[in-house]
XYZ file of N, CA and C in Angstrom:
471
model
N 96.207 -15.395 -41.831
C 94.997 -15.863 -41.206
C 94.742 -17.289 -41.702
N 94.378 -18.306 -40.890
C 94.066 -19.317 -40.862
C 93.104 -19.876 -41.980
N 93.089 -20.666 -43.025
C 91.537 -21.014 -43.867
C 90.063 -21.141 -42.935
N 90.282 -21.039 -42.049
C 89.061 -21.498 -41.206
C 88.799 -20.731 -40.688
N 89.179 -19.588 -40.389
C 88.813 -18.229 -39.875
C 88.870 -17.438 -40.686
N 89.027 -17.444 -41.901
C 88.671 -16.915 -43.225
C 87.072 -17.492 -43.725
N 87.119 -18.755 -43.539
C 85.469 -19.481 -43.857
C 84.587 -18.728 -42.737
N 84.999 -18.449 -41.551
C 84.134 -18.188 -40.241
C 83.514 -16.835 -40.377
N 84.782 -16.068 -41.044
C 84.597 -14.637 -41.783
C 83.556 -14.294 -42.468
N 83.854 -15.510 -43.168
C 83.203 -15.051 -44.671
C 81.717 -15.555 -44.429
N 81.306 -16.738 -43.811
C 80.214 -17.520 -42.834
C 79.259 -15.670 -42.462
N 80.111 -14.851 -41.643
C 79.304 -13.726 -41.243
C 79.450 -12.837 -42.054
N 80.184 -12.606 -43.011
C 79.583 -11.155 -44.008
C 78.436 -11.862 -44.649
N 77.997 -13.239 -44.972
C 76.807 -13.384 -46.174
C 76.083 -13.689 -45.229
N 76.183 -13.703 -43.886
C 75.014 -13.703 -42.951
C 74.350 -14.886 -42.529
N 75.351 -15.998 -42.809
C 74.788 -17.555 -42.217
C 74.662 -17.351 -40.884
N 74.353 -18.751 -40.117
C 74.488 -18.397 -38.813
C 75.459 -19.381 -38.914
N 75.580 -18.937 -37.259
C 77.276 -19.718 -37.236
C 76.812 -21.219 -36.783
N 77.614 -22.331 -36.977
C 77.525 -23.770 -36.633
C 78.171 -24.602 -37.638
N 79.011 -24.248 -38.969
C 80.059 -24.811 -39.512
C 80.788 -25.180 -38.717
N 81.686 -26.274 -38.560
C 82.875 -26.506 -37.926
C 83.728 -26.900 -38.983
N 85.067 -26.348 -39.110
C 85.920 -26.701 -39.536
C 87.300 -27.536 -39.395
N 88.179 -27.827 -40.140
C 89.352 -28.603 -39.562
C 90.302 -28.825 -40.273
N 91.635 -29.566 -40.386
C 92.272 -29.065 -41.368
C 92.862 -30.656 -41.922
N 93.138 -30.393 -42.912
C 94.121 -31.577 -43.522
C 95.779 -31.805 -44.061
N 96.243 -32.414 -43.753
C 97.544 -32.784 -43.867
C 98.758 -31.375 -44.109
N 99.776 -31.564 -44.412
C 100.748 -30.610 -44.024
C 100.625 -29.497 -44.567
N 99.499 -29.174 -45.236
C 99.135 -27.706 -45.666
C 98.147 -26.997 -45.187
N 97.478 -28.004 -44.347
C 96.491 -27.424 -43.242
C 94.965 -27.153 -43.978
N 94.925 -27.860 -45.412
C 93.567 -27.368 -46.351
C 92.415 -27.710 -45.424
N 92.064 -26.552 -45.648
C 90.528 -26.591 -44.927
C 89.399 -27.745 -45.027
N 88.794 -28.766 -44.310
C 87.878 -29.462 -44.659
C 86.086 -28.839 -43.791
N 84.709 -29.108 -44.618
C 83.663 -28.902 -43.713
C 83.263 -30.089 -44.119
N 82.742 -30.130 -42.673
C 81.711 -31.671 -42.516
C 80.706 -31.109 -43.069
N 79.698 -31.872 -43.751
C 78.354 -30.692 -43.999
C 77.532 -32.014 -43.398
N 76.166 -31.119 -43.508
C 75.239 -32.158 -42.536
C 74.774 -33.573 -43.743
N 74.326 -32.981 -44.854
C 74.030 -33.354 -46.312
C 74.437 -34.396 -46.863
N 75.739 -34.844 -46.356
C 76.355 -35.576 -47.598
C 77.662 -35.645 -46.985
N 78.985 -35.948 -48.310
C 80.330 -35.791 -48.311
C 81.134 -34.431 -47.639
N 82.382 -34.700 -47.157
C 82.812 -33.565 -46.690
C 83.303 -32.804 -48.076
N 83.558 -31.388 -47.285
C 84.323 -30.469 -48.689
C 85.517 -29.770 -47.965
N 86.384 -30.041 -49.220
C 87.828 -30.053 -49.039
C 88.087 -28.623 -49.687
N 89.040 -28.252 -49.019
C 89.159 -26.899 -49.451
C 88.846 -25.693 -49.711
N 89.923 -24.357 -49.523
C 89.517 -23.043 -49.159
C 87.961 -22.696 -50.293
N 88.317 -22.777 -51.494
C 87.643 -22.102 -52.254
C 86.402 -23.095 -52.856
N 86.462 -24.625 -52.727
C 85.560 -25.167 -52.664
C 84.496 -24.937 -52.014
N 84.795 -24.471 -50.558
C 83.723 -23.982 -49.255
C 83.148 -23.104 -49.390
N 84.184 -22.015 -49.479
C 83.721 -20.558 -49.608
C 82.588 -20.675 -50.867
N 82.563 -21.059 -51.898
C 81.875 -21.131 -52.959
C 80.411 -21.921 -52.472
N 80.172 -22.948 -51.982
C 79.567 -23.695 -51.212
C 78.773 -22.553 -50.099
N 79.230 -21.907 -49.424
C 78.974 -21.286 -48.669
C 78.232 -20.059 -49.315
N 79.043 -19.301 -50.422
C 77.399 -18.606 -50.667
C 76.677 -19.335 -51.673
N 76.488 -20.101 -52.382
C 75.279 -21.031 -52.354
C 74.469 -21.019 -51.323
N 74.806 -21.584 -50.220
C 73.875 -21.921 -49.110
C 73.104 -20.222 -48.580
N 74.026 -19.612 -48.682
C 73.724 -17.938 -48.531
C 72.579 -17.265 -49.420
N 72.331 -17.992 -50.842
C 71.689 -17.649 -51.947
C 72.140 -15.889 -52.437
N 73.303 -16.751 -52.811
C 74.119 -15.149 -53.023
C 75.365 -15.284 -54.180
N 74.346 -16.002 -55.020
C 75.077 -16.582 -56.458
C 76.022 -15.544 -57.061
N 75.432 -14.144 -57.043
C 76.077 -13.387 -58.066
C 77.624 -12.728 -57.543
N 77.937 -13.534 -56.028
C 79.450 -13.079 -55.801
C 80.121 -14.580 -56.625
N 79.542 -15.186 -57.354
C 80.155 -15.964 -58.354
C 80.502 -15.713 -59.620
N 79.641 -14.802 -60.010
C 79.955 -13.861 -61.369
C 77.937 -14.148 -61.946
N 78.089 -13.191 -62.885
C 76.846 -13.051 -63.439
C 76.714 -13.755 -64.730
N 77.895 -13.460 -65.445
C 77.855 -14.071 -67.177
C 78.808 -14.997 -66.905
N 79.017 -15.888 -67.921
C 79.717 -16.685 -68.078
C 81.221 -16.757 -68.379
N 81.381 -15.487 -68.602
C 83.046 -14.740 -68.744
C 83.731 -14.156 -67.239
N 81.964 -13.808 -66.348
C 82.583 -13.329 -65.192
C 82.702 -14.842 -64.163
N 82.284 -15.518 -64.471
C 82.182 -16.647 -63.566
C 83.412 -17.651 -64.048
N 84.222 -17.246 -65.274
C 85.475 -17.858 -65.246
C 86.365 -16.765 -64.707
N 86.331 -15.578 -64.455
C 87.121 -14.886 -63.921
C 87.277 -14.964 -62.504
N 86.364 -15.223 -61.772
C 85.665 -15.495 -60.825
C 86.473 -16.712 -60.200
N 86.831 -17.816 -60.955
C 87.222 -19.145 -60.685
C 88.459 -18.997 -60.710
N 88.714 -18.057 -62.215
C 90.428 -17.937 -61.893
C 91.431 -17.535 -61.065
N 90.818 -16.551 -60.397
C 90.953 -15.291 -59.121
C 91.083 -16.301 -57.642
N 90.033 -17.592 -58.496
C 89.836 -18.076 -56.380
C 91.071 -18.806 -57.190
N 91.340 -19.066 -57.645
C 92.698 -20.601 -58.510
C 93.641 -20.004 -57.987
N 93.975 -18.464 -58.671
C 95.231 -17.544 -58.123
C 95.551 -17.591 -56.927
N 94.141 -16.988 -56.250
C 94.635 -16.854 -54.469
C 95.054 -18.071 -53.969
N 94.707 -19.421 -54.407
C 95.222 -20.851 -53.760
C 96.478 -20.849 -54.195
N 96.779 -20.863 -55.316
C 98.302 -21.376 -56.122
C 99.401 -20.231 -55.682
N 99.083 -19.157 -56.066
C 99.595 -17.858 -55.908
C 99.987 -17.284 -54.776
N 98.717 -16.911 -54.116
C 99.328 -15.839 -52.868
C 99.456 -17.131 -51.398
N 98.443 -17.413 -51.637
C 99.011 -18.842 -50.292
C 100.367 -19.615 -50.890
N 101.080 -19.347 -51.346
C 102.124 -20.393 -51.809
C 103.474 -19.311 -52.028
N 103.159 -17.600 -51.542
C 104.323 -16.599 -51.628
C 104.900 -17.400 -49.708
N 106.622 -17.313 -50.304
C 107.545 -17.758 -49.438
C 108.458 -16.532 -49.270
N 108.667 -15.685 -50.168
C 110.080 -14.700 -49.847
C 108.904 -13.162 -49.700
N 109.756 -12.201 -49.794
C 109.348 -10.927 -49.907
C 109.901 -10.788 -51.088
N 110.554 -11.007 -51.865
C 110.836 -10.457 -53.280
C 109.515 -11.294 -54.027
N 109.060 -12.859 -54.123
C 107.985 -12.882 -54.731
C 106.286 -12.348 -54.131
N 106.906 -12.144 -52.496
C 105.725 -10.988 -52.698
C 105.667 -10.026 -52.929
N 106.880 -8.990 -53.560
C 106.538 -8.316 -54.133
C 105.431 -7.795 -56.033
N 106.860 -8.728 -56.553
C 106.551 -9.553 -57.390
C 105.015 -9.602 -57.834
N 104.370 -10.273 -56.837
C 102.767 -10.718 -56.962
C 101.779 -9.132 -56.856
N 102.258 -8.297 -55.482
C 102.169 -7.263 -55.442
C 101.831 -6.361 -57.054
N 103.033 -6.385 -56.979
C 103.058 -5.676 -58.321
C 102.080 -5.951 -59.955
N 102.574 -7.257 -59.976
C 101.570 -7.785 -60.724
C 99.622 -7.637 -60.479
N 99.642 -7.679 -59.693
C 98.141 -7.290 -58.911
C 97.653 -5.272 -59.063
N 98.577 -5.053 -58.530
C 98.038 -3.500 -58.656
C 98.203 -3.126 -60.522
N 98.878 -3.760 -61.566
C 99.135 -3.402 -62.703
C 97.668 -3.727 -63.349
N 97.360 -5.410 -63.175
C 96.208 -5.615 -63.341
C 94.691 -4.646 -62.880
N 94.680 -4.320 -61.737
C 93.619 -3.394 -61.371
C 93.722 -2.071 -61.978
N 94.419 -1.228 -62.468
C 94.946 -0.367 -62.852
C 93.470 0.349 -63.582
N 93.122 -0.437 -64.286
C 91.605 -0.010 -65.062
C 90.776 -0.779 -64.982
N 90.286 -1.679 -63.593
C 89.756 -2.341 -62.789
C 89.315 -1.538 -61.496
N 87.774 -1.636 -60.940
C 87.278 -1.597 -59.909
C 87.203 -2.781 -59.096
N 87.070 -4.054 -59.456
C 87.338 -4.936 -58.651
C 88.295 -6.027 -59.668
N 88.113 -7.075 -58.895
C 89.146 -8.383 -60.234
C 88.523 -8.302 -61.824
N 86.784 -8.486 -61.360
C 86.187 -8.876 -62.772
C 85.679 -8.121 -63.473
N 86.267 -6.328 -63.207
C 85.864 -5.424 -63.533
C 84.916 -3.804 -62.731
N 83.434 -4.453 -62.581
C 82.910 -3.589 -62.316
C 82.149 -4.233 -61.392
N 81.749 -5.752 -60.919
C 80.792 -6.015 -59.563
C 82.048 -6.956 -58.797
N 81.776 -6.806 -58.216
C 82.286 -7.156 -56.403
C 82.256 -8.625 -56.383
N 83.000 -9.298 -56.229
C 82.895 -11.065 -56.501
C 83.657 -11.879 -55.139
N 82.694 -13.397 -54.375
C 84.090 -13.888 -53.767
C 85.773 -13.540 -54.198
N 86.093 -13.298 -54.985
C 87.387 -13.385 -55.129
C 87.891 -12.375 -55.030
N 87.338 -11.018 -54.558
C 87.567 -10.074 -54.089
C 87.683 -10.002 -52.903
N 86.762 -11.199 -52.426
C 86.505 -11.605 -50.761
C 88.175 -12.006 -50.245
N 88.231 -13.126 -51.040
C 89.140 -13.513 -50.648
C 90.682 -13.654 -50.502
N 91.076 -12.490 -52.230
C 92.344 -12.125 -52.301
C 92.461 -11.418 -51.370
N 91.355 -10.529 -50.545
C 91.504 -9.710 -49.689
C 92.091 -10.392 -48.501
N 91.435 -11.088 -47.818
C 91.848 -12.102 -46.749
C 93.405 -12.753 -46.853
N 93.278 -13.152 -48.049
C 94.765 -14.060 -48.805
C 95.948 -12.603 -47.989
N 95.604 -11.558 -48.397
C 96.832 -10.533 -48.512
C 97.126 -9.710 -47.773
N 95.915 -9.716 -46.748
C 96.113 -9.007 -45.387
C 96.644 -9.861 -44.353
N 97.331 -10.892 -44.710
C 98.471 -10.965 -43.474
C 99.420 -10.659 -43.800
N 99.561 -9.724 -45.353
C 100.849 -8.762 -45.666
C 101.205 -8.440 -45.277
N 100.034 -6.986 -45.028
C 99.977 -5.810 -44.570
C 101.105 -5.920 -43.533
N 101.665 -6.484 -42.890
C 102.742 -6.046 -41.882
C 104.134 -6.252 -42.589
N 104.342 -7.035 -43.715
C 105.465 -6.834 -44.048
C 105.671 -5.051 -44.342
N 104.674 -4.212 -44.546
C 104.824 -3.103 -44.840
C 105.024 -2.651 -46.598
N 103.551 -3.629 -47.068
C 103.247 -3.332 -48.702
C 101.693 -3.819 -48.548
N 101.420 -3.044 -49.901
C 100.028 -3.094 -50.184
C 99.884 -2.627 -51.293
N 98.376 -3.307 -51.610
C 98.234 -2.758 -52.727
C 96.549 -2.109 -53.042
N 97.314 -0.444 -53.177
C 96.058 0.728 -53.132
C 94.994 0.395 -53.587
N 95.412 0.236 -54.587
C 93.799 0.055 -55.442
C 93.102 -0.899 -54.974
N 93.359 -2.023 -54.411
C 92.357 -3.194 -54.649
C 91.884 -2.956 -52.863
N 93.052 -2.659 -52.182
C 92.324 -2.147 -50.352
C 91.485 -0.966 -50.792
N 91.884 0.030 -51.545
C 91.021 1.479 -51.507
C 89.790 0.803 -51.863
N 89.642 0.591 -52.986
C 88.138 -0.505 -53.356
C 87.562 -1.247 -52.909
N 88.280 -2.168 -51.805
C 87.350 -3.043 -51.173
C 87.002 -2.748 -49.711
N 87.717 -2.337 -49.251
C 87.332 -1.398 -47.426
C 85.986 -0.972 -47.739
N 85.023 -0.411 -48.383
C 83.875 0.013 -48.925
C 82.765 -1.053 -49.157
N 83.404 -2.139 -49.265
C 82.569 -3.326 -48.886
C 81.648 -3.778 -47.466
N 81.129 -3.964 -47.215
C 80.232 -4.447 -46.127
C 80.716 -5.952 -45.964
N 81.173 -6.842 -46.170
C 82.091 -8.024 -45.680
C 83.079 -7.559 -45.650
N 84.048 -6.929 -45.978
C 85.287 -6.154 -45.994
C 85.055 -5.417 -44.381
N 84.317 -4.150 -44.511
C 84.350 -3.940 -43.338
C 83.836 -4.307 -41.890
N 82.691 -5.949 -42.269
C 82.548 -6.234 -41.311
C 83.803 -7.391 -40.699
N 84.774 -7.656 -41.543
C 85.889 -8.135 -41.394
C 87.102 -7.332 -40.665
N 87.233 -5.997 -41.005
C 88.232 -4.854 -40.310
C 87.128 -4.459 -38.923
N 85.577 -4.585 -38.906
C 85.329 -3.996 -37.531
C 85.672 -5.538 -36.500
N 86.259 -6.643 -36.698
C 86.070 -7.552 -36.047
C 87.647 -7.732 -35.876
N 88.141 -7.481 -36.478
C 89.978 -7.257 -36.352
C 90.340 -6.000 -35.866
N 89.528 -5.222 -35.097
C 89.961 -4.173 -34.809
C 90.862 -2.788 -36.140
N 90.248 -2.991 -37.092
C 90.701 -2.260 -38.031
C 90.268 -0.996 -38.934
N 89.301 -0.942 -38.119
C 88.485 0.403 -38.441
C 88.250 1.256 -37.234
């Protein structure tokens, strides 16, 4: 899925209204928003972050200061990490590494629900057709209300 239809996504689970426009930049296609305010903002997880701000919906940023670096690290991962898997052996690889981590995890940062749950989700469901997944972190997040208002709009529920 596109960064910009991931922002558009994510725009309607925190319940903005719609009128972002997005667009992309140079050969990696990074997401840019014009905002009305000021300077543009560059990039997936810059926005998204930006975006619930504007939502007043701080605490999918983390609550303490341990969860809000976990929080950062998770959106770091999904940029460097899963947008940047090229083969099926390193997506497995990542796969694997991911479900080991959740293992005694309800979400990334433990026990509340964070963008970066938002968005590894998004990051990894254009997997799903290679034919892998990973249980724990779909079983856990389908139960979400942006999650599933994301699968009722993809036809996935």
């Amino acid at each position: 899925m596109a960064a910009a239809a991931e922002l558009t996504l994510l725009e309607k689970s925190l319940g903005l209204s719609k009128g972002n426009k997005y667009s992309a930049q140079g050969e990696r296609q990074i997401p840019v928003l014009q905002t009305n305010n000021g300077p543009s903002l560059t990039g997936l997880t810059t926005i998204a972050t930006h975006l619930v701000k504007q939502a007043n919906k701080e605490y999918l940023l983390g609550s303490t200061a341990e969860e809000k670096a976990i929080v950062q690290q998770w959106l770091e991962y999904r940029v460097t990490r899963v947008d940047g898997q090229s083969t099926k052996e390193d997506l497995r690889t990542l796969l694997k590494d991911l479900n080991s981590y959740l293992e005694d995890k309800v979400y990334l940062t433990g026990h509340n629900f964070t963008l970066a749950d938002i968005l590894l989700y998004y990051g990894l469901h254009r997997f799903i057709g290679w034919g892998t997944f990973l249980p724990r972190l779909f079983g856990y997040l389908q139960h979400s209300r942006a999650i599933q208002s994301y699968q009722l709009n993809h036809g996935l529920l």
